[in-house]
Short mmCIF file of C-alpha atoms in Angstrom, two decimals:
data_model
loop_
_atom_site.label_atom_id
_atom_site.label_comp_id
_atom_site.label_asym_id
_atom_site.label_seq_id
_atom_site.Cartn_x
_atom_site.Cartn_y
_atom_site.Cartn_z
CA MET A 1 7.60 -22.59 -11.14
CA ARG A 2 4.60 -24.87 -11.07
CA GLY A 3 1.63 -23.27 -9.34
CA GLU A 4 3.25 -19.80 -9.30
CA GLY A 5 2.40 -18.71 -12.84
CA CYS A 6 -0.76 -16.77 -12.02
CA TRP A 7 0.76 -14.16 -9.74
CA LEU A 8 4.06 -13.97 -11.61
CA ALA A 9 2.23 -13.36 -14.89
CA THR A 10 0.08 -10.70 -13.19
CA PHE A 11 3.14 -8.89 -11.85
CA GLY A 12 4.83 -9.14 -15.25
CA ALA A 13 1.81 -7.73 -17.07
CA LEU A 14 1.39 -4.88 -14.58
CA THR A 15 5.08 -4.00 -14.81
CA ALA A 16 4.83 -3.90 -18.60
CA VAL A 17 1.81 -1.60 -18.44
CA GLU A 18 3.53 0.66 -15.92
CA PHE A 19 6.62 0.81 -18.12
CA GLY A 20 4.50 1.80 -21.11
CA TRP A 21 2.76 4.50 -19.06
CA TRP A 22 6.10 5.76 -17.78
CA ALA A 23 7.58 5.81 -21.33
CA TYR A 24 4.63 7.92 -22.52
CA CYS A 25 5.08 10.37 -19.64
CA TRP A 26 8.82 10.41 -20.25
CA GLU A 27 8.19 11.44 -23.86
CA LEU A 28 5.99 14.25 -22.54
CA GLY A 29 8.86 15.35 -20.32
CA ILE A 30 6.93 14.95 -17.06
CA ALA A 31 8.28 11.67 -15.65
CA PRO A 32 11.67 11.32 -13.94
CA VAL A 33 14.05 8.42 -14.44
CA PRO A 34 13.19 5.47 -12.16
CA HIS A 35 15.75 4.39 -9.57
CA VAL A 36 15.80 0.82 -10.81
CA ALA A 37 19.00 -0.34 -9.10
CA THR A 38 17.91 1.14 -5.77
CA TYR A 39 14.56 -0.62 -5.80
CA LEU A 40 16.01 -3.92 -6.93
CA ALA A 41 18.37 -3.67 -3.96
CA LEU A 42 15.43 -2.85 -1.65
CA ALA A 43 13.52 -5.86 -3.01
CA ALA A 44 16.53 -8.10 -2.37
CA THR A 45 16.78 -6.68 1.15
CA GLY A 46 13.09 -7.34 1.78
CA LEU A 47 13.41 -10.91 0.54
CA ALA A 48 16.48 -11.47 2.71
CA GLY A 49 14.73 -10.02 5.76
CA ALA A 50 11.68 -12.23 5.27
CA PHE A 51 13.95 -15.24 4.76
CA VAL A 52 15.73 -14.56 8.08
CA LEU A 53 12.38 -14.27 9.87
CA ARG A 54 11.26 -17.51 8.30
CA LEU A 55 14.41 -19.32 9.41
CA ALA A 56 13.98 -17.96 12.93
CA PHE A 57 10.41 -19.15 13.36
CA THR A 58 9.74 -21.96 10.86
CA ARG A 59 13.03 -23.58 9.91
CA ARG A 60 11.56 -26.81 8.60
CA ALA A 61 8.68 -25.28 6.67
CA GLU A 62 8.55 -25.60 2.91
CA ARG A 63 9.16 -22.51 0.82
CA ALA A 64 8.96 -21.39 -2.79
CA GLU A 65 11.65 -22.45 -5.23
CA TRP A 66 14.61 -20.13 -5.78
CA PRO A 67 13.73 -19.28 -9.43
CA VAL A 68 10.30 -18.10 -8.22
CA LEU A 69 11.86 -16.00 -5.47
CA LEU A 70 14.39 -14.38 -7.77
CA VAL A 71 11.94 -13.63 -10.57
CA GLY A 72 9.34 -12.42 -8.10
CA ALA A 73 11.79 -10.11 -6.32
CA MET A 74 12.96 -8.72 -9.66
CA LEU A 75 9.40 -7.96 -10.82
CA ILE A 76 8.53 -6.39 -7.46
CA GLY A 77 11.65 -4.20 -7.59
CA LEU A 78 11.02 -3.12 -11.18
CA GLY A 79 7.38 -2.31 -10.46
CA ALA A 80 8.29 -0.34 -7.35
CA SER A 81 10.89 1.67 -9.26
CA LEU A 82 8.22 2.78 -11.74
CA PHE A 83 5.62 3.62 -9.09
CA LEU A 84 7.13 6.84 -7.72
CA PRO A 85 7.89 8.37 -11.17
CA LEU A 86 4.26 7.70 -12.17
CA LYS A 87 3.02 9.12 -8.88
CA TYR A 88 5.17 12.21 -9.50
CA THR A 89 3.35 12.84 -12.78
CA ILE A 90 -0.10 13.11 -11.16
CA PRO A 91 -0.40 16.92 -10.94
CA ARG A 92 1.11 17.25 -14.40
CA LEU A 93 -1.62 15.05 -15.84
CA VAL A 94 -4.52 15.93 -13.51
CA PRO A 95 -4.36 19.08 -11.34
CA PHE A 96 -5.06 18.50 -7.65
CA TRP A 97 -8.79 19.14 -7.40
CA LEU A 98 -10.35 16.98 -4.69
CA ASP A 99 -8.96 18.49 -1.48
CA ALA A 100 -11.43 21.33 -1.01
CA PRO A 101 -14.55 19.13 -1.53
CA LEU A 102 -13.19 16.39 0.77
CA ALA A 103 -12.17 18.78 3.54
CA LEU A 104 -15.47 20.65 3.40
CA GLY A 105 -17.56 17.47 3.25
CA GLU A 106 -15.85 15.85 6.23
CA ARG A 107 -15.98 19.07 8.24
CA ARG A 108 -19.73 19.30 7.68
CA LEU A 109 -20.26 15.62 8.43
CA PHE A 110 -18.29 15.53 11.69
CA GLY A 111 -18.61 19.15 12.76
CA THR A 112 -14.82 19.49 12.73
CA ASP A 113 -11.80 18.05 10.97
CA PRO A 114 -11.44 14.29 11.63
CA TRP A 115 -7.75 14.72 12.45
CA LEU A 116 -8.76 16.85 15.44
CA ILE A 117 -11.06 14.09 16.70
CA ALA A 118 -8.26 11.52 16.28
CA ASP A 119 -5.85 13.82 18.08
CA ARG A 120 -8.20 14.32 21.01
CA LEU A 121 -8.52 10.56 21.40
CA PHE A 122 -4.94 9.54 20.69
CA GLY A 123 -2.87 12.68 21.10
CA TRP A 124 -1.13 11.08 24.08
CA ALA A 125 0.34 8.50 21.66
CA LEU A 126 1.42 10.93 18.92
CA ILE A 127 5.11 10.05 19.03
CA PRO A 128 4.78 6.23 18.84
CA ILE A 129 2.04 6.60 16.21
CA ASP A 130 4.37 8.78 14.14
CA ARG A 131 7.17 6.22 14.38
CA LEU A 132 4.93 3.24 13.62
CA TYR A 133 3.45 4.98 10.58
CA GLY A 134 6.92 5.87 9.39
CA LEU A 135 7.90 2.19 9.55
CA TRP A 136 4.99 1.10 7.36
CA LEU A 137 7.10 0.51 4.25
CA PRO A 138 9.53 -2.01 5.79
CA VAL A 139 6.66 -3.72 7.62
CA GLN A 140 4.61 -4.21 4.46
CA SER A 141 7.75 -5.32 2.59
CA LEU A 142 8.44 -8.03 5.16
CA VAL A 143 4.82 -9.19 4.99
CA LEU A 144 4.87 -9.20 1.18
CA PHE A 145 8.05 -11.24 0.91
CA SER A 146 6.90 -13.56 3.68
CA VAL A 147 3.96 -14.39 1.41
CA VAL A 148 6.27 -14.72 -1.61
CA LEU A 149 8.37 -17.22 0.36
CA LEU A 150 5.42 -19.52 0.96
CA PRO A 151 5.20 -22.66 -1.18
CA ALA A 152 2.89 -22.52 -4.17
CA SER A 153 -0.77 -22.50 -3.23
CA ARG A 154 -4.02 -21.11 -4.52
CA VAL A 155 -4.46 -18.69 -1.62
CA LYS A 156 -0.92 -17.39 -2.07
CA SER A 157 -1.61 -16.65 -5.73
CA ARG A 158 -4.80 -14.81 -4.86
CA ALA A 159 -3.07 -12.70 -2.21
CA LEU A 160 -0.19 -11.69 -4.47
CA VAL A 161 -2.43 -10.98 -7.46
CA ALA A 162 -4.50 -8.69 -5.21
CA TYR A 163 -1.35 -6.96 -3.93
CA GLY A 164 -0.02 -6.22 -7.41
CA ILE A 165 -3.33 -4.99 -8.78
CA ALA A 166 -3.88 -2.75 -5.75
CA TRP A 167 -0.64 -0.83 -6.27
CA PHE A 168 -1.57 -0.20 -9.90
CA LEU A 169 -5.32 0.47 -9.72
CA LEU A 170 -5.38 2.29 -6.39
CA GLY A 171 -1.90 3.78 -6.30
CA ILE A 172 -1.74 5.01 -9.89
CA VAL A 173 -5.09 4.94 -11.72
CA ALA A 174 -7.35 5.99 -8.83
CA ALA A 175 -4.73 8.43 -7.53
CA ASP A 176 -4.74 10.19 -10.91
CA LEU A 177 -8.53 10.32 -11.10
CA CYS A 178 -8.87 11.54 -7.49
CA ALA A 179 -5.86 13.86 -7.49
CA SER A 180 -5.44 15.32 -4.00
CA VAL A 181 -2.64 16.18 -1.57
CA GLY A 182 -4.20 15.53 1.84
CA PRO A 183 -4.50 17.79 4.91
CA ILE A 184 -0.74 17.90 5.54
CA PHE A 185 -0.22 19.78 2.25
CA TYR A 186 -3.58 21.55 2.05
CA ASP A 187 -2.42 25.00 3.17
CA ARG A 188 0.75 24.82 1.06
CA LEU A 189 -1.31 24.06 -2.03
CA LEU A 190 -4.38 26.25 -1.53
CA GLY A 191 -3.09 28.86 0.89
CA GLY A 192 -4.70 29.93 4.13
CA SER A 193 -4.50 28.23 7.50
CA GLU A 194 -7.23 25.57 7.36
CA PHE A 195 -4.87 22.91 8.76
CA ALA A 196 -2.35 25.09 10.59
CA GLY A 197 -2.83 22.97 13.71
CA LEU A 198 -1.16 20.03 12.01
CA ASP A 199 2.07 21.98 11.74
CA VAL A 200 1.95 22.78 15.44
CA LYS A 201 1.36 19.12 16.26
CA SER A 202 4.21 17.93 14.04
CA ARG A 203 6.57 20.27 15.86
CA GLY A 204 5.45 18.57 19.06
CA GLY A 205 7.17 15.30 18.23
CA ALA A 206 5.92 13.87 14.91
CA TRP A 207 9.24 14.54 13.25
CA MET A 208 9.06 11.57 10.87
CA ALA A 209 5.84 12.82 9.29
CA ARG A 210 7.07 16.40 9.21
CA GLY A 211 10.46 15.49 7.72
CA GLU A 212 9.01 13.30 4.98
CA ALA A 213 6.33 15.86 4.16
CA ASP A 214 8.93 18.62 3.83
CA ALA A 215 11.06 16.44 1.55
CA MET A 216 8.09 15.51 -0.64
CA TRP A 217 6.99 19.13 -0.96
CA ALA A 218 10.54 20.25 -1.80
CA SER A 219 10.65 17.68 -4.61
CA PHE A 220 7.25 18.85 -5.85
CA VAL A 221 8.00 22.59 -5.99
CA SER A 222 11.58 22.23 -7.22
CA GLY A 223 10.79 19.82 -10.02
CA ARG A 224 13.73 17.68 -8.90
CA PRO A 225 12.29 14.41 -7.63
CA SER A 226 14.27 12.22 -5.28
CA LEU A 227 13.53 8.87 -3.65
CA VAL A 228 10.96 10.76 -1.57
CA ALA A 229 8.67 12.21 -4.23
CA GLY A 230 5.13 12.04 -5.50
CA ILE A 231 2.11 13.32 -3.58
CA SER A 232 -1.34 11.75 -3.53
CA ALA A 233 -3.96 11.22 -0.84
CA MET A 234 -7.11 9.61 -2.29
CA PRO A 235 -7.28 6.66 -1.94
CA SER A 236 -4.91 5.81 0.90
CA LEU A 237 -2.53 3.10 -0.24
CA HIS A 238 -1.14 2.85 3.30
CA VAL A 239 -4.56 1.83 4.56
CA ALA A 240 -5.38 -0.31 1.51
CA ILE A 241 -2.19 -2.40 1.80
CA SER A 242 -2.58 -2.65 5.58
CA PHE A 243 -6.09 -3.97 4.95
CA TRP A 244 -4.56 -6.41 2.44
CA MET A 245 -2.28 -7.66 5.22
CA TRP A 246 -5.36 -8.56 7.23
CA LEU A 247 -7.03 -10.29 4.27
CA ALA A 248 -3.84 -12.23 3.56
CA ALA A 249 -3.35 -13.12 7.23
CA ARG A 250 -6.87 -14.48 7.71
CA ALA A 251 -6.43 -16.66 4.62
CA LEU A 252 -2.80 -17.75 5.07
CA ALA A 253 -2.02 -17.38 8.77
CA PRO A 254 -5.23 -17.02 10.83
CA ARG A 255 -3.37 -16.82 14.15
CA PHE A 256 -2.01 -13.43 13.04
CA ALA A 257 -5.33 -12.13 11.74
CA LEU A 258 -6.26 -10.12 14.83
CA ILE A 259 -2.81 -8.53 14.95
CA ALA A 260 -3.08 -7.63 11.26
CA LEU A 261 -6.55 -6.16 11.76
CA ALA A 262 -5.34 -4.07 14.70
CA TYR A 263 -2.42 -2.87 12.57
CA ALA A 264 -4.73 -1.88 9.71
CA ILE A 265 -6.96 0.11 12.06
CA LEU A 266 -3.91 1.76 13.62
CA MET A 267 -2.60 2.81 10.19
CA TRP A 268 -5.99 4.30 9.34
CA ILE A 269 -6.07 6.29 12.58
CA ALA A 270 -2.45 7.37 12.14
CA SER A 271 -3.01 8.48 8.54
CA VAL A 272 -5.76 10.81 9.75
CA GLN A 273 -4.13 12.02 12.98
CA LEU A 274 -0.81 12.84 11.28
CA GLY A 275 -2.60 14.65 8.46
CA TRP A 276 -1.47 12.48 5.58
CA HIS A 277 -5.04 11.55 4.67
CA TYR A 278 -8.66 12.53 5.01
CA LEU A 279 -10.82 9.97 6.78
CA SER A 280 -12.50 9.12 3.48
CA ASP A 281 -9.14 8.27 1.88
CA GLY A 282 -8.83 5.26 4.17
CA LEU A 283 -12.42 4.19 3.55
CA ALA A 284 -11.84 4.39 -0.20
CA GLY A 285 -8.62 2.40 0.16
CA MET A 286 -10.29 -0.41 2.09
CA ALA A 287 -13.30 -0.53 -0.23
CA GLY A 288 -11.02 -0.65 -3.24
CA MET A 289 -8.90 -3.38 -1.66
CA ALA A 290 -12.00 -5.46 -0.86
CA ALA A 291 -13.11 -5.22 -4.49
CA ILE A 292 -9.64 -6.14 -5.72
CA TRP A 293 -9.50 -9.11 -3.36
CA TRP A 294 -12.73 -10.36 -4.94
CA LEU A 295 -11.32 -9.70 -8.42
CA ALA A 296 -8.14 -11.60 -7.57
CA GLY A 297 -10.28 -14.59 -6.68
CA ARG A 298 -11.92 -14.43 -10.09
CA ILE A 299 -8.53 -14.19 -11.79
CA ALA A 300 -7.23 -17.17 -9.84
CA LEU A 301 -10.30 -19.12 -10.86
CA ALA A 302 -9.99 -18.16 -14.53
CA ALA A 303 -6.30 -19.08 -14.50
CA GLY A 304 -7.20 -22.54 -13.26
CA SER A 305 -5.22 -22.17 -10.03
CA ARG A 306 -8.02 -23.97 -8.22
CA SER A 307 -11.11 -25.79 -9.30
CA PRO A 308 -14.57 -24.22 -8.97
CA SER A 309 -15.35 -26.53 -6.08
CA HIS A 310 -12.42 -25.23 -4.06
CA ILE A 311 -12.25 -21.51 -4.66
CA ASP A 312 -14.49 -18.97 -3.03
CA VAL A 313 -14.18 -15.50 -4.55
CA ARG A 314 -15.95 -13.92 -1.60
CA PHE A 315 -14.35 -13.62 1.85
CA PRO A 316 -14.24 -17.23 3.06
CA ARG A 317 -13.62 -18.07 6.68
CA PRO A 318 -9.93 -18.84 7.32
CA ARG A 319 -10.53 -22.39 8.51
CA THR A 320 -12.54 -23.20 5.37
CA LEU A 321 -9.74 -21.92 3.14
CA LEU A 322 -7.04 -23.78 4.99
CA ALA A 323 -9.02 -26.98 5.02
CA ALA A 324 -9.45 -26.78 1.25
CA ASP A 325 -5.72 -26.22 0.80
CA ALA A 326 -4.92 -29.18 3.05
CA VAL A 327 -7.11 -31.42 0.91
CA GLU A 328 -5.50 -30.26 -2.32
CA ASN A 329 -1.92 -30.16 -1.15
#
C-alpha cells in the first residue's frame, strides 16, 4: 500500500469519527441503524463498474494494488452507510431554521425565485435535466472509484482526501449548522404556497425529483427512515462533489476537465430548477469544496506524500501537476 497511506488513513479517521457521532445519536434514540451491507454492496458495484470502464478504455494502464482497492472500497462503503443516518438526525439536533432567510434574501436579490429564472431559461429541457440529476449518485460513484483505481500518486491522494473530508465537513457538519430543507420542501415544512409552482412543474415530467422528494418526506414525517432518508439543502453536496469532479479531472485527466466543468454547472442549474436547492446552496458547496481542496493539499504535504518543491496547495495548472508527477514517477 505504498503511497496510498494518506488517503486511506483519512478515510479511516473520518469513518471512526462518523461512527462515534452515530453511536452518540443512537444512544439519544435519534439515529437509525445504518444499512452497512447494502452500502458495502454498492461500493463493490461502483468499484466493479469503474474497473469495467478502465478495461474498456485503458487496458494496459497501471492501477492500484488489490489490497488498496479492497480496503478503500470497504472504508467508502462503511462511511456511506453512516452518512444517511447522521443526515437523518439533523432536525432532531438542529431545527430547520435557514429556509425563510435564504428564500427571502434570494427573492430580494433577484426580484423573483432563482428556480423561476432557471425554468424560464431551461424549462424546455426539464425532463432530461431531471433524469441527469437523478443519475448523479452512480455518476459520482464511477468517478470516485475511477480515481481509486489509479496507481498511487500525490495528486490521487489529494483528490481522495478532499473527497472524504467534503462528505464529512459539508455533508454532515455544515448541514447541521445550516439546517434547511430547500424549496422543494419549503411549503411542506412552513406551510403556505411560496413554492407551489415547483409541484406543478414536477407533475409536468420531473418524476424522478418528485418521487424521491415524496419518499424523503414520508421518511421524515413517519419517523421510519429507509434508504431514501435525510433532508438537507445548505450546502449542496451535489454541487460540491460535482465541483470536486472538475478539480480532480483538471489535475488527473485534463482532457476531461471541460466535460467535468460543464457537468458541475449543469448540476448547479438542475439543483435550482428542480427545487432541491437555493442558488446560494450551490455557491456554498463550491466555496467549501475549494477550501477543502486547498486543505487536502496541506494534508498531503504534511503527510510527506510529496516534497515541498513538488506540491502546490493552490490550484495549479493541470500540465504543471502532470509534469511534476512524471518527474517523480
